[in-house]
Coordinates of C-alpha atoms and ligand atoms in Angstrom, one line a residue:
M187 CA -5.3 -7.9 -21.6
S188 CA -1.7 -7.5 -20.5
T189 CA 0.4 -5.5 -18.2
T190 CA 3.8 -4.0 -19.0
F191 CA 6.1 -3.5 -16.0
T192 CA 8.8 -0.9 -16.2
S193 CA 11.6 -0.7 -13.7
G194 CA 14.3 1.4 -15.3
E195 CA 14.7 -0.3 -18.7
E196 CA 13.1 -3.7 -18.0
S197 CA 9.6 -4.7 -19.2
V198 CA 7.5 -7.8 -18.8
E199 CA 4.0 -8.7 -20.0
S200 CA 1.2 -10.8 -18.3
S201 CA -2.4 -11.9 -18.7
I202 CA -5.4 -11.6 -16.4
D203 CA -8.6 -13.2 -15.3
H204 CA -10.2 -12.3 -12.0
S205 CA -13.0 -14.3 -10.3
Q206 CA -14.7 -13.5 -7.0
I207 CA -16.7 -15.4 -4.5
P208 CA -19.1 -13.5 -2.1
M209 CA -18.5 -13.7 1.6
D210 CA -21.0 -12.7 4.3
Q211 CA -19.6 -11.5 7.5
E212 CA -16.3 -10.9 9.1
K213 CA -15.4 -10.4 12.7
V214 CA -12.7 -7.8 13.3
D215 CA -11.0 -5.9 16.1
G216 CA -12.6 -2.4 16.4
C217 CA -15.6 -2.8 14.0
L218 CA -18.1 -5.3 12.7
L219 CA -18.2 -5.5 9.0
S220 CA -21.5 -6.7 7.6
V221 CA -21.1 -7.6 4.0
D222 CA -24.2 -7.8 1.9
D223 CA -24.8 -10.1 -1.1
E224 CA -23.0 -7.7 -3.4
G225 CA -20.0 -7.7 -1.2
Y226 CA -20.5 -4.2 0.2
E227 CA -20.3 -3.4 3.8
T228 CA -23.1 -1.8 5.9
P229 CA -21.5 1.5 6.6
G230 CA -21.2 3.3 9.9
K231 CA -21.5 0.2 12.2
K232 CA -18.9 0.4 14.9
L233 CA -19.2 -2.2 17.6
P234 CA -16.9 -3.6 20.2
P235 CA -14.8 -6.6 19.1
L236 CA -17.0 -9.7 18.9
V237 CA -14.3 -12.2 19.1
K238 CA -11.6 -12.3 21.7
H239 CA -8.5 -11.6 19.7
N240 CA -5.7 -14.1 19.9
K241 CA -2.7 -12.0 20.7
A242 CA -1.0 -12.1 17.4
T243 CA 0.6 -8.7 16.9
A244 CA 2.9 -6.9 14.6
K245 CA 5.7 -8.5 16.7
D246 CA 4.5 -12.0 15.7
C247 CA 4.2 -10.9 12.2
N248 CA 7.7 -9.6 12.2
K249 CA 9.2 -12.0 14.7
K250 CA 12.8 -12.9 14.0
L251 CA 13.0 -16.5 13.1
P252 CA 14.9 -18.9 15.4
E253 CA 18.6 -19.3 14.5
N254 CA 19.3 -22.3 12.3
G255 CA 22.5 -23.3 14.0
G256 CA 24.5 -22.9 10.8
S257 CA 22.5 -25.5 9.0
D258 CA 21.9 -25.3 5.2
V259 CA 18.4 -26.7 5.8
A260 CA 17.6 -23.6 7.8
M261 CA 14.0 -22.4 8.1
A262 CA 12.4 -24.1 5.1
E263 CA 9.3 -24.4 7.3
D264 CA 9.5 -20.8 8.1
D265 CA 8.5 -19.9 4.7
G266 CA 11.4 -18.1 3.3
Y267 CA 10.9 -14.7 4.9
E268 CA 12.5 -13.3 7.9
T269 CA 10.7 -10.3 9.2
G270 CA 12.6 -9.4 12.2
G271 CA 15.1 -6.7 12.8
K272 CA 14.8 -3.3 11.2
K273 CA 12.7 -4.3 8.2
Q274 CA 11.2 -7.2 6.4
V275 CA 14.0 -9.1 4.8
L276 CA 13.6 -12.1 2.6
L277 CA 15.5 -15.3 3.2
K278 CA 15.9 -17.3 0.0
P279 CA 14.0 -20.6 0.5
K280 CA 16.5 -23.3 1.1
T281 CA 16.4 -27.0 0.3
G282 CA 15.3 -29.5 2.9
T283 CA 12.0 -30.2 4.5
A284 CA 10.4 -28.8 7.5
K285 CA 10.9 -32.1 9.2
E286 CA 14.7 -32.0 8.5
A287 CA 14.8 -28.5 9.8
R288 CA 13.1 -29.4 13.0
K289 CA 15.4 -32.4 13.5
L290 CA 18.5 -30.3 13.1
R291 CA 17.2 -27.6 15.3
G292 CA 16.0 -29.9 18.0
S293 CA 12.4 -30.1 19.2
G294 CA 10.2 -27.6 20.9
S295 CA 9.7 -24.6 18.6
P296 CA 7.7 -22.0 20.5
R297 CA 5.6 -21.0 17.6
A298 CA 2.8 -22.8 15.8
E299 CA 4.5 -25.5 13.8
P300 CA 3.4 -25.4 10.2
S301 CA 3.4 -28.9 8.7
D302 CA 5.1 -29.7 5.5
R303 CA 2.0 -31.1 4.0
K304 CA 1.3 -30.1 0.4
S305 CA -1.8 -28.1 1.4
D306 CA 0.4 -25.6 3.4
R307 CA 1.6 -24.1 0.1
L308 CA 0.0 -23.4 -3.2
D309 CA 0.9 -26.0 -5.7
D310 CA 2.1 -25.1 -9.2
K311 CA -1.4 -25.0 -10.7
Q312 CA -2.8 -22.9 -7.9
L313 CA 0.2 -20.6 -8.1
E314 CA -0.3 -20.1 -11.8
K315 CA -4.0 -19.2 -11.2
L316 CA -3.0 -16.7 -8.6
L317 CA -0.4 -15.1 -10.8
D318 CA -3.1 -14.8 -13.5
E319 CA -5.3 -13.1 -11.0
I320 CA -2.7 -10.5 -10.0
F321 CA -1.6 -10.0 -13.6
V322 CA 2.0 -11.3 -13.1
E323 CA 4.1 -13.6 -15.2
R324 CA 6.0 -16.2 -13.3
D325 CA 9.2 -15.5 -15.2
S326 CA 9.3 -12.0 -13.8
L327 CA 9.5 -13.1 -10.2
T328 CA 12.3 -14.1 -8.0
D329 CA 12.3 -17.5 -6.2
S330 CA 11.7 -15.6 -3.0
A331 CA 8.7 -13.8 -4.3
L332 CA 7.3 -17.1 -5.7
H333 CA 7.9 -18.8 -2.4
L334 CA 6.0 -16.1 -0.5
L335 CA 3.2 -16.1 -3.0
R336 CA 2.7 -19.9 -2.3
L337 CA 1.8 -18.9 1.2
V338 CA -0.9 -16.4 0.4
P339 CA -3.8 -17.4 2.7
D340 CA -6.6 -19.4 1.4
G341 CA -9.4 -17.1 0.2
Y342 CA -7.1 -14.1 -0.4
V343 CA -5.1 -12.7 -3.3
P344 CA -2.3 -10.1 -3.2
L345 CA -3.9 -6.8 -4.0
P346 CA -3.8 -6.9 -7.8
H347 CA -3.2 -3.2 -8.4
Q348 CA -0.9 -2.3 -5.6
V349 CA 1.6 0.1 -7.1
G350 CA 3.8 1.1 -4.2
G351 CA 4.8 -0.1 -0.8
H352 CA 5.6 -3.6 0.3
R353 CA 4.4 -6.2 -2.2
H354 CA 4.5 -10.0 -2.4
I355 CA 5.9 -9.8 -5.9
D356 CA 8.9 -8.0 -4.5
G357 CA 9.3 -10.7 -1.9
K358 CA 7.8 -8.7 1.0
L359 CA 4.6 -9.2 3.0
G360 CA 2.2 -7.3 0.8
F361 CA -1.4 -6.1 0.9
L362 CA -4.2 -8.6 0.4
R363 CA -7.6 -8.6 -1.1
R364 CA -10.2 -11.1 0.2
I365 CA -11.9 -12.9 -2.6
G366 CA -15.4 -11.6 -2.8
Q367 CA -14.6 -8.3 -1.1
P368 CA -13.2 -6.0 -3.9
H369 CA -14.1 -2.9 -1.9
L370 CA -11.7 -3.7 0.9
L371 CA -8.0 -4.3 1.3
Y372 CA -5.9 -5.8 4.1
K373 CA -2.7 -4.0 4.9
P374 CA -0.2 -5.9 7.0
V375 CA 0.6 -4.0 10.2
Q376 CA 4.2 -2.9 9.9
F377 CA 7.1 -3.8 12.2
G378 CA 7.3 -2.2 15.6
S379 CA 6.5 1.4 16.2
K380 CA 5.7 2.1 12.6
G381 CA 2.8 -0.3 12.7
V382 CA 1.5 0.8 16.1
R383 CA 1.6 4.4 15.0
E384 CA -0.4 3.8 11.9
V385 CA -3.0 1.7 13.7
S386 CA -3.2 4.3 16.5
F387 CA -3.7 7.0 13.9
Y388 CA -6.6 5.2 12.3
D389 CA -8.1 4.2 15.6
A390 CA -8.0 7.8 16.9
L391 CA -9.4 9.2 13.7
Y392 CA -12.3 6.8 13.6
G393 CA -12.9 6.6 17.3
V394 CA -12.1 2.9 17.4
S395 CA -10.3 0.8 19.9
T396 CA -8.1 -2.1 18.9
H397 CA -5.6 -4.2 20.8
L398 CA -2.7 -2.6 19.1
G399 CA -3.7 1.1 19.1
D400 CA -2.3 3.4 21.7
P401 CA -4.6 6.5 22.3
S402 CA -1.8 8.4 23.9
I403 CA 0.0 8.8 20.5
F404 CA -2.7 11.0 19.0
P405 CA -4.4 12.7 22.0
S406 CA -5.8 15.6 20.0
L407 CA -7.3 13.4 17.3
C408 CA -8.8 11.2 20.0
N409 CA -10.4 14.1 21.7
S410 CA -11.5 15.9 18.6
S411 CA -15.3 15.9 18.0
N412 CA -14.9 16.7 14.4
N413 CA -12.6 14.5 12.4
S414 CA -15.0 14.2 9.4
L415 CA -13.0 16.4 7.0
L416 CA -9.8 14.4 7.7
Q417 CA -11.8 11.1 7.4
S418 CA -13.0 12.2 4.0
I419 CA -9.5 12.5 2.6
L420 CA -8.5 9.1 3.9
P421 CA -9.7 5.6 3.0
M422 CA -12.5 4.3 5.3
Y423 CA -11.0 2.2 8.1
H424 CA -12.7 -0.9 9.4
G425 CA -10.4 -2.0 12.3
L426 CA -7.9 -4.8 12.5
T427 CA -8.0 -8.5 11.8
T428 CA -5.5 -11.3 12.2
I429 CA -4.8 -13.3 9.1
A430 CA -2.8 -16.5 9.1
D431 CA -0.8 -17.5 6.0
R432 CA -0.8 -21.1 4.7
A433 CA 2.0 -22.0 7.0
G434 CA 0.1 -20.8 10.0
H435 CA 2.0 -17.5 10.7
K436 CA -0.3 -14.9 12.0
C437 CA -0.2 -11.2 11.2
D438 CA -2.4 -8.3 12.1
H439 CA -3.9 -6.4 9.1
L440 CA -5.6 -3.0 8.9
I441 CA -8.9 -3.3 7.0
L442 CA -9.2 -0.3 4.7
E443 CA -11.5 0.8 1.9
D444 CA -9.9 0.1 -1.5
I445 CA -10.3 3.4 -3.1
T446 CA -9.9 2.0 -6.6
H447 CA -12.8 -0.4 -6.3
R448 CA -15.3 1.9 -8.0
F449 CA -13.1 2.2 -11.1
T450 CA -13.3 -0.2 -14.0
H451 CA -9.8 0.6 -15.2
P452 CA -8.1 2.4 -12.4
C453 CA -5.0 4.4 -13.2
I454 CA -3.0 4.9 -10.0
L455 CA -0.2 7.2 -8.9
D456 CA 1.5 6.9 -5.5
L457 CA 3.5 10.0 -4.5
K458 CA 5.5 9.9 -1.3
M459 CA 5.2 13.4 0.0
G460 CA 7.6 15.7 1.8
Q461 CA 11.0 17.3 1.3
R462 CA 12.1 14.9 4.0
V463 CA 10.5 11.5 4.5
W464 CA 11.9 10.6 7.9
D465 CA 10.4 11.8 11.2
D466 CA 12.1 13.7 14.0
H467 CA 12.9 10.4 15.8
A468 CA 14.7 8.7 12.8
H469 CA 18.0 7.0 13.4
P470 CA 20.9 8.6 11.5
D471 CA 21.2 5.4 9.4
K472 CA 17.6 5.9 8.2
I473 CA 18.3 9.5 7.3
E474 CA 21.4 8.5 5.4
R475 CA 19.6 5.8 3.6
E476 CA 16.8 8.0 2.5
L477 CA 19.1 10.8 1.4
K478 CA 21.0 8.4 -0.7
K479 CA 17.9 6.7 -2.0
Y480 CA 16.4 9.8 -3.6
P481 CA 18.4 13.0 -3.4
A482 CA 15.8 14.9 -5.5
Q483 CA 13.2 14.4 -2.8
E484 CA 14.3 17.6 -1.0
R485 CA 13.9 19.8 -4.1
L486 CA 10.8 18.1 -5.5
G487 CA 9.0 17.5 -2.2
F488 CA 7.5 14.2 -3.6
R489 CA 8.6 11.0 -5.3
I490 CA 6.8 8.5 -7.4
T491 CA 6.8 5.2 -5.6
G492 CA 4.6 3.5 -8.2
M493 CA 2.3 4.3 -11.1
R494 CA 0.0 2.2 -13.3
I495 CA -1.8 3.5 -16.4
Y496 CA -4.5 1.9 -18.4
K497 CA -4.2 2.1 -22.2
P498 CA -7.7 1.9 -23.7
F499 CA -6.5 1.3 -27.3
T500 CA -4.5 -1.7 -26.5
D501 CA -6.5 -2.7 -23.5
D502 CA -3.5 -3.1 -21.3
Y503 CA -1.7 -1.5 -18.3
V504 CA 1.7 0.0 -18.1
Y505 CA 3.4 -0.1 -14.7
Y506 CA 6.2 2.0 -13.4
D507 CA 7.8 0.9 -10.1
R508 CA 9.7 2.6 -7.3
Y509 CA 13.0 2.2 -9.1
Y510 CA 11.6 4.1 -12.0
G511 CA 10.4 6.7 -9.5
R512 CA 13.9 7.0 -8.0
S513 CA 15.4 7.7 -11.4
V514 CA 13.2 10.8 -11.9
T515 CA 15.1 14.1 -11.4
E516 CA 13.9 17.7 -11.5
D517 CA 14.8 17.7 -15.2
T518 CA 12.6 14.7 -16.0
A519 CA 9.8 15.1 -13.4
L520 CA 7.5 16.8 -15.9
S521 CA 7.8 14.0 -18.5
A522 CA 7.4 11.4 -15.7
I523 CA 4.2 13.0 -14.5
T524 CA 3.0 13.4 -18.1
K525 CA 3.2 9.6 -18.5
F526 CA 0.4 9.2 -16.0
F527 CA -2.0 11.1 -18.3
E528 CA -0.9 9.5 -21.7
V529 CA -3.8 7.7 -23.3
G530 CA -1.7 5.9 -25.9
D531 CA -2.7 7.6 -29.1
G532 CA -0.6 10.7 -28.5
S533 CA -3.3 12.5 -26.6
H534 CA -3.4 13.3 -22.8
R535 CA -6.1 13.3 -20.2
T536 CA -6.2 17.0 -19.6
D537 CA -9.7 16.6 -18.2
V538 CA -8.2 14.4 -15.5
V539 CA -5.4 16.9 -14.8
N540 CA -8.0 19.7 -14.3
C541 CA -10.0 17.6 -12.0
I542 CA -6.9 16.6 -10.0
M543 CA -5.9 20.2 -9.7
D544 CA -9.4 21.1 -8.3
K545 CA -9.1 18.4 -5.7
L546 CA -5.5 19.3 -4.8
T547 CA -6.7 22.8 -4.2
E548 CA -9.0 21.4 -1.6
F549 CA -6.1 19.4 -0.1
I550 CA -3.9 22.5 0.0
N551 CA -6.7 24.5 1.7
W552 CA -7.0 21.8 4.4
M553 CA -3.3 21.5 4.8
E554 CA -2.9 25.3 5.2
K555 CA -5.4 25.3 8.0
Q556 CA -4.4 22.1 9.8
N557 CA -1.7 22.6 12.4
T558 CA -1.8 19.5 14.5
L559 CA -0.3 16.8 12.3
S560 CA 3.1 16.3 10.7
L561 CA 2.6 13.8 7.8
F562 CA 6.1 12.5 7.2
A563 CA 6.3 10.1 4.3
T564 CA 2.6 10.0 3.7
S565 CA 1.5 9.1 0.2
L566 CA -0.9 11.0 -2.0
L567 CA -2.8 8.3 -3.8
I568 CA -4.3 9.6 -7.0
V569 CA -6.7 7.4 -9.0
Y570 CA -8.6 8.1 -12.2
E571 CA -10.8 6.1 -14.5
G572 CA -8.7 5.1 -17.5
G573 CA -11.6 3.8 -19.6
P574 CA -12.9 5.7 -22.6
T575 CA -12.2 9.5 -22.3
P576 CA -15.4 11.4 -21.7
A577 CA -16.6 13.8 -24.5
A578 CA -14.9 17.2 -24.4
G579 CA -16.5 19.5 -21.8
D580 CA -18.3 16.7 -20.0
K581 CA -16.6 17.4 -16.7
Q582 CA -19.1 15.3 -14.8
Q583 CA -17.8 12.1 -16.4
T584 CA -14.2 12.5 -15.3
Q585 CA -13.7 10.2 -12.4
V586 CA -10.9 11.1 -10.0
D587 CA -10.2 10.2 -6.4
I588 CA -7.3 11.4 -4.2
R589 CA -6.6 10.2 -0.7
L590 CA -3.8 10.2 1.8
V591 CA -2.4 6.8 2.8
D592 CA 0.4 5.5 4.9
F593 CA 0.7 7.0 8.4
A594 CA 3.6 5.1 9.8
H595 CA 5.4 8.4 10.4
T596 CA 2.6 10.7 11.2
Y597 CA 2.9 12.7 14.5
E598 CA 0.9 15.2 16.4
K599 CA 2.8 18.4 16.7
E600 CA 3.8 19.4 20.2
R601 CA 3.0 23.0 19.4
D602 CA -0.3 23.6 17.6
D603 CA 0.7 26.7 15.8
T604 CA 2.4 25.8 12.5
Q605 CA 1.5 24.2 9.2
D606 CA 3.1 21.0 8.0
A607 CA 5.4 22.9 5.7
N608 CA 7.2 19.8 4.7
A609 CA 4.2 18.0 3.1
L610 CA 2.6 21.2 1.9
F611 CA 5.7 22.0 -0.1
G612 CA 5.4 18.7 -2.0
V613 CA 1.7 19.1 -2.8
R614 CA 2.2 22.7 -4.0
N615 CA 5.1 21.7 -6.1
F616 CA 3.3 18.8 -7.7
T617 CA 0.4 21.1 -8.5
Q618 CA 2.9 23.5 -10.2
Y619 CA 4.1 20.7 -12.4
L620 CA 0.4 20.0 -13.3
E621 CA -0.1 23.6 -14.2
H622 CA 3.0 23.5 -16.3
F623 CA 1.8 20.4 -18.0
L624 CA -1.4 22.0 -18.9
K625 CA 0.5 24.9 -20.5
T626 CA 2.9 22.7 -22.5
A627 CA 2.5 18.9 -22.9
G628 CA -1.2 18.8 -22.4
Q629 CA -2.0 21.1 -25.3
Ligands
ATP282 N1 -6.8 2.6 0.6 C1 -6.2 2.2 -0.5 N2 -6.9 1.9 -1.6 C2 -6.3 1.4 -2.7 N3 -5.0 1.2 -2.8 C3 -4.2 1.4 -1.7 C4 -4.8 1.9 -0.5 N4 -3.8 2.0 0.4 C5 -2.7 1.6 -0.2 N5 -2.9 1.2 -1.5 C6 -2.0 0.6 -2.4 O1 -0.9 0.1 -1.7 C7 0.3 0.8 -2.0 C8 1.2 1.0 -0.8 O2 0.5 1.7 0.2 P1 1.2 2.2 1.5 O3 2.1 3.3 1.2 O4 0.2 2.3 2.6 O5 2.1 0.9 1.8 P2 3.4 0.7 2.7 O6 3.8 -0.7 2.6 O7 3.2 1.3 4.1 O8 4.5 1.6 2.0 P3 6.0 2.0 2.4 O9 6.9 1.0 1.8 O10 6.2 3.4 1.8 O11 6.0 2.0 3.9 C9 -0.1 2.1 -2.7 O12 0.8 2.6 -3.6 C10 -1.4 1.7 -3.3 O13 -1.2 1.1 -4.6
I4P283 O1 8.9 5.1 4.4 P1 9.1 4.2 5.5 O2 7.9 3.7 6.2 O3 10.2 4.6 6.5 O4 9.6 2.8 4.9 C1 10.5 2.7 3.8 C2 9.8 2.5 2.5 O5 9.0 1.4 2.6 C3 10.8 2.3 1.4 O6 10.2 2.0 0.2 P2 10.1 3.2 -0.9 O7 9.4 4.3 -0.3 O8 11.5 3.5 -1.3 O9 9.4 2.4 -2.0 C4 11.7 1.1 1.7 O10 12.6 1.0 0.7 P3 12.9 -0.4 -0.1 O11 12.5 0.0 -1.5 O12 14.3 -0.5 0.1 O13 12.1 -1.4 0.5 C5 12.4 1.3 3.0 O14 13.3 0.2 3.3 C6 11.5 1.6 4.2 O15 12.3 2.2 5.2 P4 12.8 1.4 6.5 O16 13.8 0.5 6.0 O17 13.4 2.5 7.3 O18 11.6 0.8 7.2

């Protein structure tokens, strides 16, 4: 099997093999996850934290690394990524050992000192195995991404099918999957208020208390006795856990249901919703950046941040990244969306489109009624089974799942009397493209 990556005009292929080892139980902040022999959790158990959390927070995860005093050796021990400041930024790994770096900088680093022993990083053979597992060719990766991949914690792999957001293979701290737990994913808590907001949202919605969550951010959600409808359109949340990479750097992670795990060949589309993707408190620089990044967002109300499609005839995946998404205009949006439903033999999954439209109608109904949340920059994650197309008319067999993910810019409205017109516009407009597709390309 192979994967073709498309970023503008570039394409790369890779091979796969995925092995899994069962785990039994995990202690987390907010919930207890019991994992049975098949790797599935016992649902509905919400217990107080069993372990006293060490106080690693989003801040630790994103802490700005100490200055290197102008040395070329710099932070070799600090793993090549600087995660301080506004966003996660990658430092190219520099030559020189951790020992040299420490010597130049002087003693007494305040953080856990990772050693420069070989076991702190994946060696070449382990790295190749990991790349096989996440379907990526070494040649397609930057040195920075490779460096970061070498630090993936023991027992985890980067989420193999992550289509949007921050990813290891882009040189950012990406999502993880724990080996033996294909039904869960681990999302790194984002820097500063973005991370706290997202954790607080999930905590409030699921009635959980974690060391990072702030109940005052979502008072209505916290006090609501009926969040079950909203829960049903989100991934299941299992609290927080702290994961240390191979160099000993700790980072809090949200534990979420991986909504693709029931699919054999998941086809995945991530649409960042809204005519504007910044919240009311955004810095003018952020607004300028977003406007420049994707001017069509305002007219479309959505943008593709990643898309992955299984091709049953060739048994491979085609992947379109965020840069492809940003190249899509109003004129090309229909053909871009159409790609998500192409089987590979000239036909399209119109059964899937119909099913998605039914589900989006439910979404729109909910959005028209809900007047407490503003979902800035939330993603609509659409997944369908790309395996053999069911026989015509066999609607039962079409497997589709749609959820909302990414709540780093979700706010409770101050006045409870209006719809979230921003996000609603995007969902409605996307639905119109699907209707148009059924009338034209899907015939
Ligand atoms: N619950 C989930 N189940 C399966 N896949 C998921 C889930 N949540 C996220 N993903 C995958 O991870 C990707 C990124 O998700 P998300 O938008 O939450 O990340 P992010 O890093 O916060 O993104 P951004 O860069 O927009 O801030 C999605 O495109 C999807 O492929
Ligand atoms: O939407 P957010 O949470 O403000 O974060 C964005 C986002 O992650 C964006 O990715 P994409 O949606 O364009 O794929 C990032 O762009 P890059 O591709 O440059 O990484 C932004 O950098 C994030 O914004 P910010 O820098 O404000 O945190």
